[in-house]
Amino acid sequence: TLPWGSPRRLVVVKGLEGMGAKQGEALAAYLRSPNPSTVLLLLAAQSLASSHWLMHAMPAACVVPVPPPTGRQLVGWLRGRAGTDGFELDEDAAGLLVELSGNDLAQLRGEVEKAALAGGPDNRRVGVAEVRAVVGEHRLRHIFELTRALAARDTGAALALLELLLNTGEDPLGVLGMLGREVRALWQAAEGVRLGRREEEIARALRRPPAAAAAVIERARGLAPGAPARLLERCWEAERRLKLTGLPRPELSLLVADLCAG
């Protein structure tokens, strides 16, 4: 059909990355002799391999890669998209959402909507308070991931997760308490192993599910004699210093690094 009210007609086609060569034969034939009054825009959700049939069906100059936004660009993109969706998203709130949720664009849009609902059914403004009201699921995941990073002695990941928890308003003493509980469990497991107790008995003392208890016991077996007790003392020292200095980030960062070092 001919365009109406303008010299060109724009046709947008999405989802072509899933179309096979056989299905795309008609489109490939059209691309060899397109309608001069039509602008055809083909959108793919991901970069196509050079072997994909569509990459051979059109001139290379017609392929325009559009990488997703990252870093500060992502914050700007999210604020702009939120505005299009009818929300007013503060810059600090957008940065916090990106830090918590990563760079999945669809997930970020959903998180903006959830945060807006935290302010009431008719709320359209999203600030840091609204974001923090819905970070519970992120908090639980980050705490779990932090304990796993400690068990794996992954210092980089553990420090990044600690930063996330503190940035989302987690109480530093609460984080310290969680770290202390993990180290105490490690010390209990090491004592159980030293005394020759069965794994089932140690797991009952730890009050953890079998798989979680087994992971603690395995790590305890890999530590040098006396190491769990030293780590527990290190937690007590960190608590004392934190209360004296009032500087939670450096104290907790040093503690996490020491716990990963074992």
mmCIF file of C-alpha atoms in Angstrom:
data_model
loop_
_atom_site.group_PDB
_atom_site.id
_atom_site.type_symbol
_atom_site.label_atom_id
_atom_site.label_comp_id
_atom_site.label_asym_id
_atom_site.label_seq_id
_atom_site.Cartn_x
_atom_site.Cartn_y
_atom_site.Cartn_z
ATOM 1 C CA THR A 1 0.000 0.000 0.000
ATOM 2 C CA LEU A 2 1.047 3.608 -0.561
ATOM 3 C CA PRO A 3 1.956 5.962 2.313
ATOM 4 C CA TRP A 4 -0.737 8.335 3.557
ATOM 5 C CA GLY A 5 0.028 11.973 4.399
ATOM 6 C CA SER A 6 3.801 11.664 3.966
ATOM 7 C CA PRO A 7 6.265 10.722 1.225
ATOM 8 C CA ARG A 8 7.415 7.629 3.113
ATOM 9 C CA ARG A 9 5.762 4.918 5.177
ATOM 10 C CA LEU A 10 7.643 3.402 8.147
ATOM 11 C CA VAL A 11 7.205 -0.321 8.789
ATOM 12 C CA VAL A 12 8.776 -1.759 11.967
ATOM 13 C CA VAL A 13 9.330 -5.511 12.303
ATOM 14 C CA LYS A 14 10.457 -7.060 15.613
ATOM 15 C CA GLY A 15 11.687 -10.503 16.615
ATOM 16 C CA LEU A 16 13.448 -11.470 13.403
ATOM 17 C CA GLU A 17 16.318 -13.105 15.305
ATOM 18 C CA GLY A 18 14.102 -16.159 15.799
ATOM 19 C CA MET A 19 13.104 -16.512 12.147
ATOM 20 C CA GLY A 20 14.770 -19.269 10.160
ATOM 21 C CA ALA A 21 16.176 -18.901 6.646
ATOM 22 C CA LYS A 22 13.256 -20.819 5.110
ATOM 23 C CA GLN A 23 10.720 -18.567 6.816
ATOM 24 C CA GLY A 24 12.655 -15.495 5.733
ATOM 25 C CA GLU A 25 12.828 -16.290 2.012
ATOM 26 C CA ALA A 26 10.023 -13.846 1.141
ATOM 27 C CA LEU A 27 11.641 -11.088 3.201
ATOM 28 C CA ALA A 28 15.048 -11.743 1.633
ATOM 29 C CA ALA A 29 13.474 -11.468 -1.824
ATOM 30 C CA TYR A 30 11.815 -8.173 -0.852
ATOM 31 C CA LEU A 31 15.107 -6.767 0.448
ATOM 32 C CA ARG A 32 16.671 -7.319 -2.971
ATOM 33 C CA SER A 33 14.066 -4.956 -4.488
ATOM 34 C CA PRO A 34 12.372 -2.905 -1.750
ATOM 35 C CA ASN A 35 9.441 -0.545 -2.237
ATOM 36 C CA PRO A 36 10.917 2.967 -2.673
ATOM 37 C CA SER A 37 8.012 4.544 -0.761
ATOM 38 C CA THR A 38 8.561 2.360 2.329
ATOM 39 C CA VAL A 39 11.214 2.525 5.048
ATOM 40 C CA LEU A 40 11.575 -0.938 6.575
ATOM 41 C CA LEU A 41 13.093 -1.072 10.080
ATOM 42 C CA LEU A 42 14.071 -4.555 11.271
ATOM 43 C CA LEU A 43 14.667 -4.803 15.020
ATOM 44 C CA ALA A 44 16.543 -7.681 16.649
ATOM 45 C CA ALA A 45 16.638 -8.063 20.419
ATOM 46 C CA GLN A 46 20.259 -9.242 20.254
ATOM 47 C CA SER A 47 23.254 -9.026 17.951
ATOM 48 C CA LEU A 48 23.041 -11.479 15.069
ATOM 49 C CA ALA A 49 25.893 -13.784 14.148
ATOM 50 C CA SER A 50 27.627 -13.065 10.856
ATOM 51 C CA SER A 51 26.306 -16.426 9.613
ATOM 52 C CA HIS A 52 22.660 -15.475 10.179
ATOM 53 C CA TRP A 53 20.701 -15.414 6.926
ATOM 54 C CA LEU A 54 19.519 -11.849 7.516
ATOM 55 C CA MET A 55 23.114 -10.559 7.624
ATOM 56 C CA HIS A 56 23.557 -11.826 4.042
ATOM 57 C CA ALA A 57 20.189 -10.534 2.830
ATOM 58 C CA MET A 58 21.010 -6.835 3.238
ATOM 59 C CA PRO A 59 24.008 -4.564 2.622
ATOM 60 C CA ALA A 60 26.409 -4.228 5.551
ATOM 61 C CA ALA A 61 25.800 -0.457 5.600
ATOM 62 C CA CYS A 62 22.173 -1.108 6.535
ATOM 63 C CA VAL A 63 23.121 -2.907 9.770
ATOM 64 C CA VAL A 64 23.294 -0.482 12.688
ATOM 65 C CA PRO A 65 24.344 -1.971 16.057
ATOM 66 C CA VAL A 66 22.605 -0.367 19.033
ATOM 67 C CA PRO A 67 24.367 -1.461 22.248
ATOM 68 C CA PRO A 68 22.317 -1.215 25.449
ATOM 69 C CA PRO A 69 23.107 1.713 27.746
ATOM 70 C CA THR A 70 25.588 1.192 30.572
ATOM 71 C CA GLY A 71 26.868 3.171 33.558
ATOM 72 C CA ARG A 72 25.603 6.742 33.732
ATOM 73 C CA GLN A 73 23.895 6.262 30.369
ATOM 74 C CA LEU A 74 21.752 3.573 31.959
ATOM 75 C CA VAL A 75 20.645 5.930 34.733
ATOM 76 C CA GLY A 76 19.670 8.547 32.150
ATOM 77 C CA TRP A 77 17.892 5.956 30.025
ATOM 78 C CA LEU A 78 15.944 4.663 33.013
ATOM 79 C CA ARG A 79 14.823 8.154 34.035
ATOM 80 C CA GLY A 80 13.735 8.893 30.477
ATOM 81 C CA ARG A 81 11.859 5.613 30.166
ATOM 82 C CA ALA A 82 10.215 6.173 33.540
ATOM 83 C CA GLY A 83 9.044 9.583 32.319
ATOM 84 C CA THR A 84 7.572 7.964 29.209
ATOM 85 C CA ASP A 85 5.755 5.495 31.469
ATOM 86 C CA GLY A 86 4.341 8.360 33.536
ATOM 87 C CA PHE A 87 6.716 8.256 36.518
ATOM 88 C CA GLU A 88 9.028 10.905 37.937
ATOM 89 C CA LEU A 89 12.225 9.082 38.899
ATOM 90 C CA ASP A 90 14.871 10.892 40.961
ATOM 91 C CA GLU A 91 18.461 10.554 39.756
ATOM 92 C CA ASP A 92 19.656 9.072 43.074
ATOM 93 C CA ALA A 93 16.778 6.589 43.035
ATOM 94 C CA ALA A 94 17.603 5.595 39.451
ATOM 95 C CA GLY A 95 21.242 5.027 40.399
ATOM 96 C CA LEU A 96 20.225 2.880 43.359
ATOM 97 C CA LEU A 97 17.890 0.781 41.209
ATOM 98 C CA VAL A 98 20.648 0.183 38.658
ATOM 99 C CA GLU A 99 23.054 -0.787 41.435
ATOM 100 C CA LEU A 100 20.538 -3.238 42.899
ATOM 101 C CA SER A 101 18.953 -4.729 39.801
ATOM 102 C CA GLY A 102 21.750 -4.715 37.235
ATOM 103 C CA ASN A 103 21.425 -3.727 33.582
ATOM 104 C CA ASP A 104 18.397 -5.762 32.488
ATOM 105 C CA LEU A 105 16.235 -3.041 30.922
ATOM 106 C CA ALA A 106 12.904 -4.845 31.276
ATOM 107 C CA GLN A 107 13.600 -5.701 34.915
ATOM 108 C CA LEU A 108 14.557 -2.100 35.666
ATOM 109 C CA ARG A 109 11.268 -0.807 34.252
ATOM 110 C CA GLY A 110 9.389 -3.289 36.404
ATOM 111 C CA GLU A 111 11.316 -2.214 39.496
ATOM 112 C CA VAL A 112 10.371 1.437 38.887
ATOM 113 C CA GLU A 113 6.698 0.468 38.812
ATOM 114 C CA LYS A 114 7.010 -1.589 42.003
ATOM 115 C CA ALA A 115 8.799 1.254 43.761
ATOM 116 C CA ALA A 116 6.075 3.701 42.717
ATOM 117 C CA LEU A 117 3.406 1.414 44.186
ATOM 118 C CA ALA A 118 5.279 1.472 47.494
ATOM 119 C CA GLY A 119 4.264 5.140 47.760
ATOM 120 C CA GLY A 120 0.581 4.386 47.247
ATOM 121 C CA PRO A 121 -1.702 3.281 44.383
ATOM 122 C CA ASP A 122 -1.792 6.757 42.803
ATOM 123 C CA ASN A 123 1.844 7.683 43.432
ATOM 124 C CA ARG A 124 3.860 8.641 40.341
ATOM 125 C CA ARG A 125 7.037 9.907 41.988
ATOM 126 C CA VAL A 126 9.874 7.511 42.839
ATOM 127 C CA GLY A 127 12.638 8.592 45.186
ATOM 128 C CA VAL A 128 15.230 6.762 47.254
ATOM 129 C CA ALA A 129 12.669 6.094 50.012
ATOM 130 C CA GLU A 130 10.351 4.288 47.596
ATOM 131 C CA VAL A 131 13.223 2.229 46.200
ATOM 132 C CA ARG A 132 14.394 1.199 49.657
ATOM 133 C CA ALA A 133 10.840 0.164 50.532
ATOM 134 C CA VAL A 134 10.981 -2.601 47.925
ATOM 135 C CA VAL A 135 14.572 -3.797 48.285
ATOM 136 C CA GLY A 136 13.705 -6.576 50.717
ATOM 137 C CA GLU A 137 14.078 -9.318 48.121
ATOM 138 C CA HIS A 138 17.352 -7.801 46.936
ATOM 139 C CA ARG A 139 18.573 -7.580 50.534
ATOM 140 C CA LEU A 140 17.914 -11.261 51.178
ATOM 141 C CA ARG A 141 19.628 -12.237 47.946
ATOM 142 C CA HIS A 142 22.662 -10.069 48.646
ATOM 143 C CA ILE A 143 23.036 -11.414 52.189
ATOM 144 C CA PHE A 144 22.895 -14.964 50.838
ATOM 145 C CA GLU A 145 25.395 -14.126 48.095
ATOM 146 C CA LEU A 146 27.706 -12.467 50.619
ATOM 147 C CA THR A 147 27.805 -15.623 52.742
ATOM 148 C CA ARG A 148 28.569 -17.659 49.615
ATOM 149 C CA ALA A 149 31.355 -15.259 48.614
ATOM 150 C CA LEU A 150 32.865 -15.582 52.091
ATOM 151 C CA ALA A 151 32.708 -19.367 51.863
ATOM 152 C CA ALA A 152 34.391 -19.250 48.439
ATOM 153 C CA ARG A 153 36.977 -16.730 49.718
ATOM 154 C CA ASP A 154 36.051 -14.434 46.831
ATOM 155 C CA THR A 155 37.236 -11.124 48.285
ATOM 156 C CA GLY A 156 36.211 -8.986 45.307
ATOM 157 C CA ALA A 157 32.645 -10.294 45.216
ATOM 158 C CA ALA A 158 32.291 -10.132 49.004
ATOM 159 C CA LEU A 159 33.415 -6.491 49.153
ATOM 160 C CA ALA A 160 31.080 -5.531 46.294
ATOM 161 C CA LEU A 161 28.133 -7.181 48.061
ATOM 162 C CA LEU A 162 29.038 -5.490 51.334
ATOM 163 C CA GLU A 163 28.989 -2.139 49.520
ATOM 164 C CA LEU A 164 25.559 -2.942 48.073
ATOM 165 C CA LEU A 165 24.129 -3.783 51.485
ATOM 166 C CA LEU A 166 25.462 -0.591 53.053
ATOM 167 C CA ASN A 167 24.309 1.552 50.121
ATOM 168 C CA THR A 168 20.754 0.261 50.500
ATOM 169 C CA GLY A 169 20.613 1.304 54.140
ATOM 170 C CA GLU A 170 21.537 -1.948 55.865
ATOM 171 C CA ASP A 171 22.519 -1.337 59.501
ATOM 172 C CA PRO A 172 26.315 -1.805 59.810
ATOM 173 C CA LEU A 173 25.914 -3.513 63.186
ATOM 174 C CA GLY A 174 23.361 -5.837 61.598
ATOM 175 C CA VAL A 175 25.853 -6.742 58.875
ATOM 176 C CA LEU A 176 28.521 -7.292 61.513
ATOM 177 C CA GLY A 177 26.130 -9.530 63.441
ATOM 178 C CA MET A 178 25.471 -11.603 60.337
ATOM 179 C CA LEU A 179 29.211 -11.965 59.694
ATOM 180 C CA GLY A 180 29.734 -12.939 63.319
ATOM 181 C CA ARG A 181 27.054 -15.638 63.100
ATOM 182 C CA GLU A 182 28.705 -17.107 60.013
ATOM 183 C CA VAL A 183 32.101 -17.193 61.712
ATOM 184 C CA ARG A 184 30.614 -18.662 64.889
ATOM 185 C CA ALA A 185 29.003 -21.424 62.812
ATOM 186 C CA LEU A 186 32.395 -22.055 61.227
ATOM 187 C CA TRP A 187 34.002 -22.269 64.672
ATOM 188 C CA GLN A 188 31.272 -24.674 65.901
ATOM 189 C CA ALA A 189 31.760 -26.879 62.862
ATOM 190 C CA ALA A 190 35.539 -26.892 63.312
ATOM 191 C CA GLU A 191 35.133 -27.881 66.962
ATOM 192 C CA GLY A 192 32.760 -30.669 65.980
ATOM 193 C CA VAL A 193 35.233 -31.975 63.417
ATOM 194 C CA ARG A 194 38.089 -31.751 65.932
ATOM 195 C CA LEU A 195 36.086 -33.764 68.472
ATOM 196 C CA GLY A 196 35.246 -36.417 65.877
ATOM 197 C CA ARG A 197 31.490 -35.815 65.836
ATOM 198 C CA ARG A 198 29.348 -37.090 62.977
ATOM 199 C CA GLU A 199 28.180 -34.599 60.345
ATOM 200 C CA GLU A 200 24.528 -35.116 61.324
ATOM 201 C CA GLU A 201 25.335 -34.172 64.906
ATOM 202 C CA ILE A 202 27.263 -31.075 63.829
ATOM 203 C CA ALA A 203 24.406 -30.040 61.503
ATOM 204 C CA ARG A 204 21.904 -30.269 64.378
ATOM 205 C CA ALA A 205 24.139 -28.057 66.512
ATOM 206 C CA LEU A 206 24.389 -25.520 63.697
ATOM 207 C CA ARG A 207 20.588 -25.539 63.226
ATOM 208 C CA ARG A 208 20.952 -25.327 59.480
ATOM 209 C CA PRO A 209 19.584 -27.365 56.567
ATOM 210 C CA PRO A 210 21.777 -30.360 55.674
ATOM 211 C CA ALA A 211 23.208 -28.799 52.499
ATOM 212 C CA ALA A 212 24.040 -25.503 54.228
ATOM 213 C CA ALA A 213 25.564 -27.309 57.208
ATOM 214 C CA ALA A 214 27.627 -29.533 54.907
ATOM 215 C CA ALA A 215 29.091 -26.437 53.209
ATOM 216 C CA VAL A 216 30.117 -24.963 56.577
ATOM 217 C CA ILE A 217 31.662 -28.257 57.682
ATOM 218 C CA GLU A 218 33.585 -28.586 54.423
ATOM 219 C CA ARG A 219 35.046 -25.106 54.804
ATOM 220 C CA ALA A 220 35.905 -25.767 58.468
ATOM 221 C CA ARG A 221 37.875 -28.849 57.435
ATOM 222 C CA GLY A 222 39.917 -26.734 55.030
ATOM 223 C CA LEU A 223 41.052 -24.239 57.672
ATOM 224 C CA ALA A 224 44.224 -24.477 59.705
ATOM 225 C CA PRO A 225 43.863 -25.442 63.387
ATOM 226 C CA GLY A 226 42.893 -22.411 65.452
ATOM 227 C CA ALA A 227 41.883 -20.325 62.413
ATOM 228 C CA PRO A 228 38.114 -20.261 63.193
ATOM 229 C CA ALA A 229 38.810 -19.042 66.736
ATOM 230 C CA ARG A 230 41.067 -16.289 65.382
ATOM 231 C CA LEU A 231 38.377 -15.222 62.903
ATOM 232 C CA LEU A 232 35.824 -15.068 65.717
ATOM 233 C CA GLU A 233 38.172 -12.870 67.736
ATOM 234 C CA ARG A 234 38.583 -10.699 64.645
ATOM 235 C CA CYS A 235 34.803 -10.145 64.561
ATOM 236 C CA TRP A 236 34.834 -9.059 68.215
ATOM 237 C CA GLU A 237 37.692 -6.683 67.481
ATOM 238 C CA ALA A 238 35.774 -5.211 64.520
ATOM 239 C CA GLU A 239 32.721 -4.645 66.721
ATOM 240 C CA ARG A 240 34.824 -2.824 69.314
ATOM 241 C CA ARG A 241 36.523 -0.655 66.700
ATOM 242 C CA LEU A 242 33.275 0.097 64.897
ATOM 243 C CA LYS A 243 31.677 1.368 68.108
ATOM 244 C CA LEU A 244 34.768 3.445 68.917
ATOM 245 C CA THR A 245 35.414 4.999 65.506
ATOM 246 C CA GLY A 246 31.910 5.191 64.055
ATOM 247 C CA LEU A 247 33.383 4.409 60.614
ATOM 248 C CA PRO A 248 31.520 1.282 59.468
ATOM 249 C CA ARG A 249 32.656 1.015 55.847
ATOM 250 C CA PRO A 250 36.418 0.768 56.369
ATOM 251 C CA GLU A 251 36.048 -1.469 59.437
ATOM 252 C CA LEU A 252 33.622 -3.866 57.752
ATOM 253 C CA SER A 253 35.646 -3.884 54.527
ATOM 254 C CA LEU A 254 38.802 -4.859 56.406
ATOM 255 C CA LEU A 255 36.874 -7.528 58.301
ATOM 256 C CA VAL A 256 35.423 -9.037 55.119
ATOM 257 C CA ALA A 257 38.884 -9.095 53.519
ATOM 258 C CA ASP A 258 40.306 -10.854 56.599
ATOM 259 C CA LEU A 259 37.460 -13.395 56.655
ATOM 260 C CA CYS A 260 38.039 -14.226 52.992
ATOM 261 C CA ALA A 261 41.759 -14.623 53.629
ATOM 262 C CA GLY A 262 40.940 -17.085 56.406
#
